Tab-separated table of C-alpha atoms in Angstrom:
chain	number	residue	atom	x	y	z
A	26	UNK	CA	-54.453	-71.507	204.053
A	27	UNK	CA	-54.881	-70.870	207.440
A	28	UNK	CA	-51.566	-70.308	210.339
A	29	UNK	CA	-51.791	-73.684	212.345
A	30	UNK	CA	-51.589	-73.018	215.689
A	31	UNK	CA	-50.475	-75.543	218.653
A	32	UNK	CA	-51.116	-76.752	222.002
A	33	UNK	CA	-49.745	-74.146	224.244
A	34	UNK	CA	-47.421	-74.756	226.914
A	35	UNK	CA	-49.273	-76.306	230.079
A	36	UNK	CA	-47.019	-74.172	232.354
A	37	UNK	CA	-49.879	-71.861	235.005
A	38	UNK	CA	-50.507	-68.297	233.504
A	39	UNK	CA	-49.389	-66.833	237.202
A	40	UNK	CA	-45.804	-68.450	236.656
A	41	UNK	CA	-45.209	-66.157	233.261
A	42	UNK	CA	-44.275	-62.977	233.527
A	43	UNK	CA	-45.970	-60.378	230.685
A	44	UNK	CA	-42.670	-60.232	228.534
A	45	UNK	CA	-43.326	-63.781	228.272
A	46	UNK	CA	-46.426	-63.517	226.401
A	47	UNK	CA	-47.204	-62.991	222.712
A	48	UNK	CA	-47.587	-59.314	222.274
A	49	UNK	CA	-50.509	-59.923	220.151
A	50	UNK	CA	-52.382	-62.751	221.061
A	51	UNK	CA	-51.204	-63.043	224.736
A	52	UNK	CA	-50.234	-66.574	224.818
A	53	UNK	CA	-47.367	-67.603	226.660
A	54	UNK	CA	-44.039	-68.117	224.918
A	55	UNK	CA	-41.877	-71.176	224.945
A	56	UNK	CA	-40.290	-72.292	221.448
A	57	UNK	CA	-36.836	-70.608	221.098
A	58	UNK	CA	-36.420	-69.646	217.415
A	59	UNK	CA	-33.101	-68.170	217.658
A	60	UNK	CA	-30.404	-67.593	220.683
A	61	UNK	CA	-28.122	-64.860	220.277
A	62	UNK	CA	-27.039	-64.708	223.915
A	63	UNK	CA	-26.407	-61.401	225.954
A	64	UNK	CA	-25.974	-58.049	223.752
A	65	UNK	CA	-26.147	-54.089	224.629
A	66	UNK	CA	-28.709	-51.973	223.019
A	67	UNK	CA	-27.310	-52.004	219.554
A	68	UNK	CA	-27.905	-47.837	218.859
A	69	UNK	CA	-26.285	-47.506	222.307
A	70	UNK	CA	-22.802	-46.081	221.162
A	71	UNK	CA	-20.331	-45.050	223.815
A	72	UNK	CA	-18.061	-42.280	224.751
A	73	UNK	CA	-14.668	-42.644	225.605
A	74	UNK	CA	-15.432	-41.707	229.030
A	75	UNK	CA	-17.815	-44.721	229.945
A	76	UNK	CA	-15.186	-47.187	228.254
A	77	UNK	CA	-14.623	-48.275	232.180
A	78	UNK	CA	-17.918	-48.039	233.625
A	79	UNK	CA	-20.238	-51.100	233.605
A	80	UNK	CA	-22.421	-51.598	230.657
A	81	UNK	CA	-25.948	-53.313	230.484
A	82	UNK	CA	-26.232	-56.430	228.282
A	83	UNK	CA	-29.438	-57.984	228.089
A	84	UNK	CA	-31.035	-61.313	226.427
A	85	UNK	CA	-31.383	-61.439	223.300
A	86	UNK	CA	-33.366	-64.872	222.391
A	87	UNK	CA	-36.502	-64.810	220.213
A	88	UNK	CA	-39.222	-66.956	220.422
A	89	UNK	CA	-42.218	-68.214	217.927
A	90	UNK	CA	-45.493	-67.825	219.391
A	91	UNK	CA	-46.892	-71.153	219.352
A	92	UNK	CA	-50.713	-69.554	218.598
A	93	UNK	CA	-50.115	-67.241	215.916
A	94	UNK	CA	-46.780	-67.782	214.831
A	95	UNK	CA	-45.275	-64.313	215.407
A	96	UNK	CA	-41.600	-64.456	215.508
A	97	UNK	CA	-40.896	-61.720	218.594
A	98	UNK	CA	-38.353	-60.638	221.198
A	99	UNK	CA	-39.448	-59.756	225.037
A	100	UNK	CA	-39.468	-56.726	225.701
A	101	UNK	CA	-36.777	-55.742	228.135
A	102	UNK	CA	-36.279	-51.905	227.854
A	103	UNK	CA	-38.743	-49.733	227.293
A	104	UNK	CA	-39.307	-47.956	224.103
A	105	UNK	CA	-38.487	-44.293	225.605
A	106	UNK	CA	-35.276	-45.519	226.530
A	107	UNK	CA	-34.478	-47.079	222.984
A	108	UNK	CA	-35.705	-44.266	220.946
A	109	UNK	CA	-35.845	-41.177	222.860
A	110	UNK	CA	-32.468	-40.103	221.556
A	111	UNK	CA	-31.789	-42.041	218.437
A	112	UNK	CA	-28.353	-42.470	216.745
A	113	UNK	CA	-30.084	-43.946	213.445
A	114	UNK	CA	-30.510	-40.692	210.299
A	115	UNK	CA	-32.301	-42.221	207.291
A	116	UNK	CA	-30.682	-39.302	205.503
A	117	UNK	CA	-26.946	-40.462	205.601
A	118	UNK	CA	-27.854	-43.648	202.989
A	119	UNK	CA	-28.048	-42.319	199.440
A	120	UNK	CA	-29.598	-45.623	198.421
A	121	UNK	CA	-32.876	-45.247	201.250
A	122	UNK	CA	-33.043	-41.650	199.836
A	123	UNK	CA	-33.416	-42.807	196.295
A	124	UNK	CA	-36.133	-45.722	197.411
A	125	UNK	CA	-38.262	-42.441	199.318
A	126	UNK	CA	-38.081	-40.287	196.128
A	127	UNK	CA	-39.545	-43.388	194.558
A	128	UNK	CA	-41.934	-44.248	196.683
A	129	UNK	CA	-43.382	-40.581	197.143
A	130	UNK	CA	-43.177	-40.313	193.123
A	131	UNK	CA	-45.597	-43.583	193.008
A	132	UNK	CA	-48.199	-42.960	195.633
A	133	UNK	CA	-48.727	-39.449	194.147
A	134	UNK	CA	-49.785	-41.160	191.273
A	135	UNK	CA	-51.192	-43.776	192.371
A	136	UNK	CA	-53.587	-42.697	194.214
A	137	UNK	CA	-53.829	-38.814	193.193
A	138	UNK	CA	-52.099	-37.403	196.196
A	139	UNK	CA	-52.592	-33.596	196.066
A	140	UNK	CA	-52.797	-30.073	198.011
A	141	UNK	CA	-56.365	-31.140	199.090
A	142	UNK	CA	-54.795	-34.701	200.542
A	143	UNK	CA	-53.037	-34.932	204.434
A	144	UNK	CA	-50.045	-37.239	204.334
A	145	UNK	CA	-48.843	-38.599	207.859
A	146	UNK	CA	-45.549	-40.657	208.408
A	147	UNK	CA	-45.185	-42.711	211.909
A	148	UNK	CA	-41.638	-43.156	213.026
A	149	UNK	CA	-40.872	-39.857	210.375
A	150	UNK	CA	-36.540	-39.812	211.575
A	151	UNK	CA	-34.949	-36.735	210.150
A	152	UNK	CA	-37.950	-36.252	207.556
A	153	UNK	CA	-36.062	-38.445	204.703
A	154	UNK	CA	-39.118	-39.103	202.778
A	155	UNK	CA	-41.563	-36.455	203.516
A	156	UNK	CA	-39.276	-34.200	202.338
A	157	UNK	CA	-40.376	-34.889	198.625
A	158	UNK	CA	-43.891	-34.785	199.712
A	159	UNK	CA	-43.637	-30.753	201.463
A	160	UNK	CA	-41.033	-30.381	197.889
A	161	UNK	CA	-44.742	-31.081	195.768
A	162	UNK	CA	-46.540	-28.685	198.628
A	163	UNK	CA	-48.846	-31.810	200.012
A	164	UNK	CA	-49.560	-31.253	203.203
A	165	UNK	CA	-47.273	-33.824	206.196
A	166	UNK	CA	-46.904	-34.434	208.891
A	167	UNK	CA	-44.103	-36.456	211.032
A	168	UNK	CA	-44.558	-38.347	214.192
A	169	UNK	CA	-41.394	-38.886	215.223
A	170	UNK	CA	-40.164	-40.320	218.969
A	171	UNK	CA	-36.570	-39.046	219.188
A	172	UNK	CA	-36.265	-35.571	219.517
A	173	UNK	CA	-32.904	-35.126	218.013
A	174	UNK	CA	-33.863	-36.731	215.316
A	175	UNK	CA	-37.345	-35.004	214.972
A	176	UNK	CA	-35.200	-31.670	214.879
A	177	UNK	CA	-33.092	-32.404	211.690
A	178	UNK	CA	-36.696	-32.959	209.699
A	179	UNK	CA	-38.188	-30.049	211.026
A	180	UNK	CA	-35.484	-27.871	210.138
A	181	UNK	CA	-35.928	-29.678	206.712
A	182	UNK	CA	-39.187	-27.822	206.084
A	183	UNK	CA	-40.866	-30.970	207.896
A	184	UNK	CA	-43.969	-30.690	210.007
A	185	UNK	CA	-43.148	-33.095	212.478
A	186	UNK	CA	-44.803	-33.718	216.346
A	187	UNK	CA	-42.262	-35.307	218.465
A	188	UNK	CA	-44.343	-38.321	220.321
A	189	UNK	CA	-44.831	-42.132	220.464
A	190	UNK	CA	-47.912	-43.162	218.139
A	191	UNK	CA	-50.456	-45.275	219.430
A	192	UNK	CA	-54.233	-44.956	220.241
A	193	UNK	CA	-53.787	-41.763	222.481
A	194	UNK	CA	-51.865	-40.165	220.276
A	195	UNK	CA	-54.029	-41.005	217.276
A	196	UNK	CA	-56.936	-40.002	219.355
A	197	UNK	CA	-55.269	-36.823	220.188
A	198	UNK	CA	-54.820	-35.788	216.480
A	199	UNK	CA	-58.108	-36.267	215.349
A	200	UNK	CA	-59.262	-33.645	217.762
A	201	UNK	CA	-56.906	-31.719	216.188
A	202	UNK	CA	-59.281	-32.461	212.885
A	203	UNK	CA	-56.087	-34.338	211.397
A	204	UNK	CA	-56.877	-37.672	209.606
A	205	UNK	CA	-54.581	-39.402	206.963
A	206	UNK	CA	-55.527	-39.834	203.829
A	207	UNK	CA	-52.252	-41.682	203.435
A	208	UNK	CA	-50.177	-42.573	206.172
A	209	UNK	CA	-46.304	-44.082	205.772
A	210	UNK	CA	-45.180	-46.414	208.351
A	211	UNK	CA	-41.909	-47.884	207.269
A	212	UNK	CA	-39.844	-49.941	209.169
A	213	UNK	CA	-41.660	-49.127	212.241
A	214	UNK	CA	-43.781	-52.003	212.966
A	215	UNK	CA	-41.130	-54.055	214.224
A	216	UNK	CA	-40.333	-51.713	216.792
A	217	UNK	CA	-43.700	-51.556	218.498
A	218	UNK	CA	-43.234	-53.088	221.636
A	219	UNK	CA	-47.221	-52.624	222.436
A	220	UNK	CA	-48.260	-54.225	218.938
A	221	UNK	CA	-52.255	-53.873	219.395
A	222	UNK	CA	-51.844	-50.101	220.788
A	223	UNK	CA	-49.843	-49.363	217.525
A	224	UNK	CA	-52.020	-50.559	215.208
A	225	UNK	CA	-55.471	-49.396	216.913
A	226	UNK	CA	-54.258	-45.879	216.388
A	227	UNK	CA	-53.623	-46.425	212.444
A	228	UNK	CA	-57.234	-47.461	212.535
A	229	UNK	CA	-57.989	-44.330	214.207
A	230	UNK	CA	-56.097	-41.885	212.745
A	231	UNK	CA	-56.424	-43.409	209.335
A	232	UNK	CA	-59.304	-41.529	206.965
A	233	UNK	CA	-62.575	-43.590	206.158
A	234	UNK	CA	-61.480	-44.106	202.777
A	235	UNK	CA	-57.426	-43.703	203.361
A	236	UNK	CA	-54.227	-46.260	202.598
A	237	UNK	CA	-51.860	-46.732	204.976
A	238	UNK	CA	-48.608	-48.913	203.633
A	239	UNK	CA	-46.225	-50.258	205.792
A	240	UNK	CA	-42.635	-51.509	204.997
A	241	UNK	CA	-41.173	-54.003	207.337
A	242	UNK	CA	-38.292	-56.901	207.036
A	243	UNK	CA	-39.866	-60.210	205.583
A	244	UNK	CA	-39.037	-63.019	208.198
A	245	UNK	CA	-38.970	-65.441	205.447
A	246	UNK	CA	-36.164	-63.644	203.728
A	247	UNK	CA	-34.640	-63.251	207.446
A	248	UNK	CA	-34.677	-67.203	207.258
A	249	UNK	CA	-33.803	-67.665	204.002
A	250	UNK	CA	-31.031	-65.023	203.912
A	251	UNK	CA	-29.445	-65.926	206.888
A	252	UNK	CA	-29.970	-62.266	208.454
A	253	UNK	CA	-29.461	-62.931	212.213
A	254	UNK	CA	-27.856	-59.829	212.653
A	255	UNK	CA	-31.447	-58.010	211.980
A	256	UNK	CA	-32.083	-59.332	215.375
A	257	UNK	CA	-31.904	-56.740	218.135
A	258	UNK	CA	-33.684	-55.156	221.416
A	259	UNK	CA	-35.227	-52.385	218.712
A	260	UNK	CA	-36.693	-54.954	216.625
A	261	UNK	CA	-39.694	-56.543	219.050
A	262	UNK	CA	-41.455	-58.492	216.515
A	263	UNK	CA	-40.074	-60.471	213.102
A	264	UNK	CA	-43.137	-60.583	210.623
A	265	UNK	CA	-44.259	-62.986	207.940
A	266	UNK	CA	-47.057	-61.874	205.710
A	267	UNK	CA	-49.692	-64.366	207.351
A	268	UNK	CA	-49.167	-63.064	210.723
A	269	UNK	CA	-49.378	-59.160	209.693
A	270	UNK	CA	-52.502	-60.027	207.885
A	271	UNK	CA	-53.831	-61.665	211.112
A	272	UNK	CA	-52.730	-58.418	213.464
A	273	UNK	CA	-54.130	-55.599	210.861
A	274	UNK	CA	-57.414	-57.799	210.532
A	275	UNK	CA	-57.900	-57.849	214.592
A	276	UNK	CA	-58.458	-54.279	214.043
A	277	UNK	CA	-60.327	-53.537	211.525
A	278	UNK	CA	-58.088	-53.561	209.087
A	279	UNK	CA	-57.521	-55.349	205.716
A	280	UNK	CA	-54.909	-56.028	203.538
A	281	UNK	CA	-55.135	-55.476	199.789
A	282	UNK	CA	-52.193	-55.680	198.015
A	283	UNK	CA	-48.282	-56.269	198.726
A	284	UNK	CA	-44.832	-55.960	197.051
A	285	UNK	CA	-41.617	-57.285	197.979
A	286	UNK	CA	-38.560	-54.883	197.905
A	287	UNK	CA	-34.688	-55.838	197.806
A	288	UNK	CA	-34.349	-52.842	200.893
A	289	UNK	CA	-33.196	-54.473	204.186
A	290	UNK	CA	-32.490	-57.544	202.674
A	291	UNK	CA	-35.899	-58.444	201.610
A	292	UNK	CA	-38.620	-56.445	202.863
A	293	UNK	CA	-42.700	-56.214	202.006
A	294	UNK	CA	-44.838	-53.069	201.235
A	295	UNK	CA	-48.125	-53.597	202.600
A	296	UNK	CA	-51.119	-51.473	201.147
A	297	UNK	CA	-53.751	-51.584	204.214
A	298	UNK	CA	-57.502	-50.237	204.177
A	299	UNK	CA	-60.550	-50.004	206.585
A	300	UNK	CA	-62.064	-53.529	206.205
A	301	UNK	CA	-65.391	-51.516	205.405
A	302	UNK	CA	-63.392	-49.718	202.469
A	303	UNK	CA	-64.438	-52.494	199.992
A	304	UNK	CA	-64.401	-50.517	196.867
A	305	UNK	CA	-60.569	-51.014	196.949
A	306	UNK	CA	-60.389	-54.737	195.915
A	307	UNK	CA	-58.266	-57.342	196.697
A	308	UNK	CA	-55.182	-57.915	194.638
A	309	UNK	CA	-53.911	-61.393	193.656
A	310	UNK	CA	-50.485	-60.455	195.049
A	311	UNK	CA	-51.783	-60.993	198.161
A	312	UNK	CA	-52.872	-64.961	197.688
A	313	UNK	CA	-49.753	-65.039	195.871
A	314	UNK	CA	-47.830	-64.094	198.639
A	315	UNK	CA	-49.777	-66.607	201.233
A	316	UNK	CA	-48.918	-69.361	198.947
A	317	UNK	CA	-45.634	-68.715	199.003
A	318	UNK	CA	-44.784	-68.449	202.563
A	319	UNK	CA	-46.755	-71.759	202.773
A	320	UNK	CA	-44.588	-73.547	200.782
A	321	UNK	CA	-41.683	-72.580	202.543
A	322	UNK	CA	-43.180	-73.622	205.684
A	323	UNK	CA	-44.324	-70.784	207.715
A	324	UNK	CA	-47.605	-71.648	208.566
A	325	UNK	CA	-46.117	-74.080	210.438
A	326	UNK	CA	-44.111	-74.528	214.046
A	327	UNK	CA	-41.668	-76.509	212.267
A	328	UNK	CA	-40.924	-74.071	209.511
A	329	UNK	CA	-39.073	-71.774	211.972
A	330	UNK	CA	-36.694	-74.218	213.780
A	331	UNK	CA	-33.791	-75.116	211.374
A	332	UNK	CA	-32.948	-71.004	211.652
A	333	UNK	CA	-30.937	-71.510	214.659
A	334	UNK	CA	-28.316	-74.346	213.122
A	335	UNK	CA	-27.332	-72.002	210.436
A	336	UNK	CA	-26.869	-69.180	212.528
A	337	UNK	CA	-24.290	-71.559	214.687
A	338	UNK	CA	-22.175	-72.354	211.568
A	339	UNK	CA	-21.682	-68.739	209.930
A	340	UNK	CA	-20.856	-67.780	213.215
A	341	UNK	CA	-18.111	-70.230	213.443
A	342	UNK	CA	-16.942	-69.513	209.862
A	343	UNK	CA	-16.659	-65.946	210.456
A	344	UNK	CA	-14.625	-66.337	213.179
A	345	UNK	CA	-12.044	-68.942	211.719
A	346	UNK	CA	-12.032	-66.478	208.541
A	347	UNK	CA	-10.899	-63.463	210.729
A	348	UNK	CA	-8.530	-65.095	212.701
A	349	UNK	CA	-6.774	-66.453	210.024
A	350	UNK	CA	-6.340	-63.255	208.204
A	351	UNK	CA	-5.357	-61.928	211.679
A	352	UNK	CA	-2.700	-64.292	211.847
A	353	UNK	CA	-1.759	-63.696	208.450
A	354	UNK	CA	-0.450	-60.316	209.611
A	355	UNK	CA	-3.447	-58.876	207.314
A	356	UNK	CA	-5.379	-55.690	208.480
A	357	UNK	CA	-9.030	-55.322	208.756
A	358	UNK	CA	-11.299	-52.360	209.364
A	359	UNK	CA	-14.922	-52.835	209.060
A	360	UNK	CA	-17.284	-50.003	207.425
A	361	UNK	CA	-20.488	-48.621	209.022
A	362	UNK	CA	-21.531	-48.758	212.622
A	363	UNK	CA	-25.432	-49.872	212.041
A	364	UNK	CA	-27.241	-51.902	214.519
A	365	UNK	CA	-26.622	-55.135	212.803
A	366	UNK	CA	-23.171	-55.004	212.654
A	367	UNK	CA	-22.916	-54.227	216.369
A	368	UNK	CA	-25.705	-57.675	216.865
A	369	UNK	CA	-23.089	-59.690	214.563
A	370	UNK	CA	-20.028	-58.201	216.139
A	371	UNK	CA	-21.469	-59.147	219.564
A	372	UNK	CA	-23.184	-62.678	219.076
A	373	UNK	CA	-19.090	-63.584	217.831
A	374	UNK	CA	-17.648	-61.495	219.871
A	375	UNK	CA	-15.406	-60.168	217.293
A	376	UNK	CA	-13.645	-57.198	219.194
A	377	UNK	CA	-10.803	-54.622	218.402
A	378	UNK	CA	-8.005	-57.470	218.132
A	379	UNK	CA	-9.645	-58.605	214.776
A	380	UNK	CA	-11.489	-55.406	213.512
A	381	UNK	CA	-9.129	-52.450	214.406
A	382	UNK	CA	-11.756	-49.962	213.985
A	383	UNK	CA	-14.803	-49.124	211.982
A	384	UNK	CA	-16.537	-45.878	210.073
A	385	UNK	CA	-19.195	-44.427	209.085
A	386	UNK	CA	-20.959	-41.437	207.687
A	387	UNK	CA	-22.689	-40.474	210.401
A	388	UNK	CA	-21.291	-37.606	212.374
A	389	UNK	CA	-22.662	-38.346	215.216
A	390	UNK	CA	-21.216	-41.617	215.693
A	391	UNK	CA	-17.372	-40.165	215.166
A	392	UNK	CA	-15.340	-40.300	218.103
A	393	UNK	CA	-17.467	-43.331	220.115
A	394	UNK	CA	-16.993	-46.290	220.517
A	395	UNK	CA	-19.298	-49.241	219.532
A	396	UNK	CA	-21.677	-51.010	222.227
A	397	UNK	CA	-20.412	-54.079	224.159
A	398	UNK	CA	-17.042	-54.681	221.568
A	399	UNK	CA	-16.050	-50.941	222.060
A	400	UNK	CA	-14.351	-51.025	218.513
A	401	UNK	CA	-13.696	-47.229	217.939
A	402	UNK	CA	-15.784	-45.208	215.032
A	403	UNK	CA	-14.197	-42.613	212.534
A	404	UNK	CA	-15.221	-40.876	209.659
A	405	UNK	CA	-15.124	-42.660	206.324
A	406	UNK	CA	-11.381	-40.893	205.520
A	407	UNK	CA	-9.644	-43.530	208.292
A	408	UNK	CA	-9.832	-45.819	205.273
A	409	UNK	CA	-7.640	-44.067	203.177
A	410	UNK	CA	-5.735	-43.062	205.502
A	411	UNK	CA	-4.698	-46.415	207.159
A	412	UNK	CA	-5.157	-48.561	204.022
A	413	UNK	CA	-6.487	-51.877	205.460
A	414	UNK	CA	-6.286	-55.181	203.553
A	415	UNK	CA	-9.877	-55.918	204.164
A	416	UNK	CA	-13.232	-54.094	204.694
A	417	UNK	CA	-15.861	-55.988	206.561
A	418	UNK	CA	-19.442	-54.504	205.378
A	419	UNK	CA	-21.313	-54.329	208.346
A	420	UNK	CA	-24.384	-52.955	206.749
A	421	UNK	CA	-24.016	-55.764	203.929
A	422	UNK	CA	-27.777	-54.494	202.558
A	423	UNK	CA	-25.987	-51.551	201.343
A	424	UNK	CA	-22.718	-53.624	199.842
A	425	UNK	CA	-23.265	-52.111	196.183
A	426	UNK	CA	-23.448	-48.552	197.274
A	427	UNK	CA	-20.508	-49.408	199.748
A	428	UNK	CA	-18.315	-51.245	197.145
A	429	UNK	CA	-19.009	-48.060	195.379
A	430	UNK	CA	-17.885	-45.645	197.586
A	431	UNK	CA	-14.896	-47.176	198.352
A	432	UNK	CA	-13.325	-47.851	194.928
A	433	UNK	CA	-10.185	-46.461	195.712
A	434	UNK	CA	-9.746	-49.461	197.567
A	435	UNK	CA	-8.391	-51.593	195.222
A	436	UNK	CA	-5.701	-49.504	194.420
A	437	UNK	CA	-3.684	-50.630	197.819
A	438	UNK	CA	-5.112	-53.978	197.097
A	439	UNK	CA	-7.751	-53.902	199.670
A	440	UNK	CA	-10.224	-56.457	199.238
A	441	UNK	CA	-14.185	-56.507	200.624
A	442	UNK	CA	-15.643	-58.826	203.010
A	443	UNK	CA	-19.662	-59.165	203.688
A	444	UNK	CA	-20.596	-61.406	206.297
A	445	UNK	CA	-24.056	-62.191	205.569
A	446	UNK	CA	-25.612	-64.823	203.775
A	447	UNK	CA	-22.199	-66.040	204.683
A	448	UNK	CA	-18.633	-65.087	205.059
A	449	UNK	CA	-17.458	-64.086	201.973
A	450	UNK	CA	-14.173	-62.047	200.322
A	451	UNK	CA	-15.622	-60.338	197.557
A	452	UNK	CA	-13.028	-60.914	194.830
């Protein structure tokens, strides 16, 4: 079935600025599918010496294109400011390392990846997963933005070329007689502030008879989850199936089969071809897939506007849960310092009076404070040393591994909370 588009807005094309336009189809935006008010850039974490200078907050209310449907946030910084230097290693979740082992393990042999073959990752981090592809002596290559980040996978044994992708760059490494025969993009395509550029260059750069997949959050198990706090400046665009299909196939490009993963709270795996690549048929997935974002509504204006009222109440509920504990005389440290949690902790404004402080594994972030709440980050051992009666999971797609980690605990009594689908003490 086909995305049903809408009248759009009547209001003159001179009156709306360009971040005010669909980044794919151009159309003007006006339907508000969520308002999370003002927030910092979520990776932006602080040192104590800018704790008293001013700090940028900027909107952060997505729309719904009303002529394709894409779920998107303007854009108000630009992506060299966002990912230049990036805060955010792939490396430091054992869980995300054990989904790229698997993933590298399957394409291999699925489609008889070899020495002869030339892997290519967009948006590479600190080399994660093509680390398993250089350990089986394929031939990779990163593209990678943030050159901190670029340096941990090249001193991983990682080929990596530290640049934006798009057409140009694409463009650029096909001179360099480099073409993928399978290129990674995960978790990247919601980040693409110029989403036409982006994909163009996968057309380019992909080989005539390559597969490209891409992994990306599934805005239907955004909605259905409740996962507001995936909403931030880094994530432009928020992508059902439908509306992916429609972008890839305004280049060239089709798609031919898809799988839904538990990572990110519900993500797809898209397996994408040259449209001229026919030989590689269609799977029923696919229609599968279609038919199932139709029934929840999707294809549709109206499917996207009840999002907002829930987002409201756990907000509320959150809030009234902390407090209360807070009042209780009960201590709470929160774990991880993702940019979720630092979305959540702003939209509630939850600050240091009702999370003390938070950790995480990530070295980096030790020592700073978070963006906008300015709740200090440790290392994991502040847990055991300060013995809180509650953990708040900010990165609540990991809660297993978390739970895991911190077993010890329950010996003080300690007790988990997630805060996503909803508030909840794990018991």
């Amino acid at each position: 079935m086909q995305l049903t588009a809408e009248p759009v807005s009547s209001r003159s094309d001179e009156l709306v600025p360009a971040r005010h336009r669909c980044r794919f189809c151009r159309e003007p935006l006006a339907d508000v599918f969520v308002d999370l008010g003002m927030s910092p850039l979520c990776e932006s974490y602080l040192p104590a010496r800018q704790l008293d200078q001013p700090e940028t907050f900027y909107p952060l209310c997505v729309y719904v294109c009303r002529g394709c449907l894409l779920v998107q946030l303007p854009q108000y910084v630009s992506a060299a400011e966002i990912f230049s230097e990036y805060a955010y290693f792939s490396s430091y979740s054992d869980s995300w390392l054990r989904h790229a082992r698997r993933y590298v393990d399957e394409m291999v042999d699925r489609y008889r990846l070899g020495p002869s073959s030339q892997v290519v990752e967009i948006a590479s981090n600190d080399g994660y997963l093509l680390q398993y592809f250089v350990e089986r002596k394929i031939p990779s290559l990163g593209i990678e933005p943030a050159a901190n980040v670029a340096q941990a996978a090249m001193a991983r044994g990682v080929p990596t070329v530290v640049k934006f992708f798009g057409r140009q760059t694409a463009e650029e490494l096909v001179e360099q007689r480099v073409r993928a025969d399978h290129l990674v993009a995960n978790n990247v395509l919601a980040h693409v502030p110029d989403l036409n550029d982006f994909v163009a260059g996968v057309g380019v750069l992909l080989a005539p008879r390559g597969v490209a997949t891409f992994e990306f959050p599934h805005l239907l198990r955004l909605i259905e989850g409740n996962q507001f706090d995936t909403i931030y400046h880094e994530h432009f665009s928020y992508l059902s199936f439908q509306t992916a299909e429609r972008v890839f196939a305004a280049h060239g490009l089709v798609v031919f089969d898809v799988e839904e993963l538990p990572t990110h709270g519900g993500s797809l795996r898209v397996f994408v071809r040259h449209a001229d690549h026919e030989e590689m048929p269609t799977c029923t997935r696919v229609a599968d897939l279609r038919r199932l974002e139709v029934e929840a509504g999707l294809h549709r204006l109206e499917g996207h506007r009840a999002f907002a009222t829930q987002v409201i109440q756990t907000r509320h509920v959150l809030l009234e849960l902390l407090i209360e504990l807070r009042r209780q005389g009960r201590s709470v440290a929160g774990y991880g310092a993702p940019g979720k949690g630092n979305t959540l902790l702003n939209y509630c404004g939850i600050r240091a009076d009702l999370i003390e402080y938070t950790v995480d594994r990530n070295p980096y972030k030790h020592g700073k404070f978070l963006p906008g709440t300015h709740i200090p980050v440790y290392s994991p051992d502040r847990i055991a040393q300060t013995k809180p009666d509650y953990v708040l999971i900010l990165p609540w797609n990991l809660r297993d591994e978390i739970v895991g980690q911190l077993s010890h605990v329950r010996d003080w009594g300690g007790n988990f909370i997630v805060p996503i689908p909803r508030p909840t003490i794990l018991e």
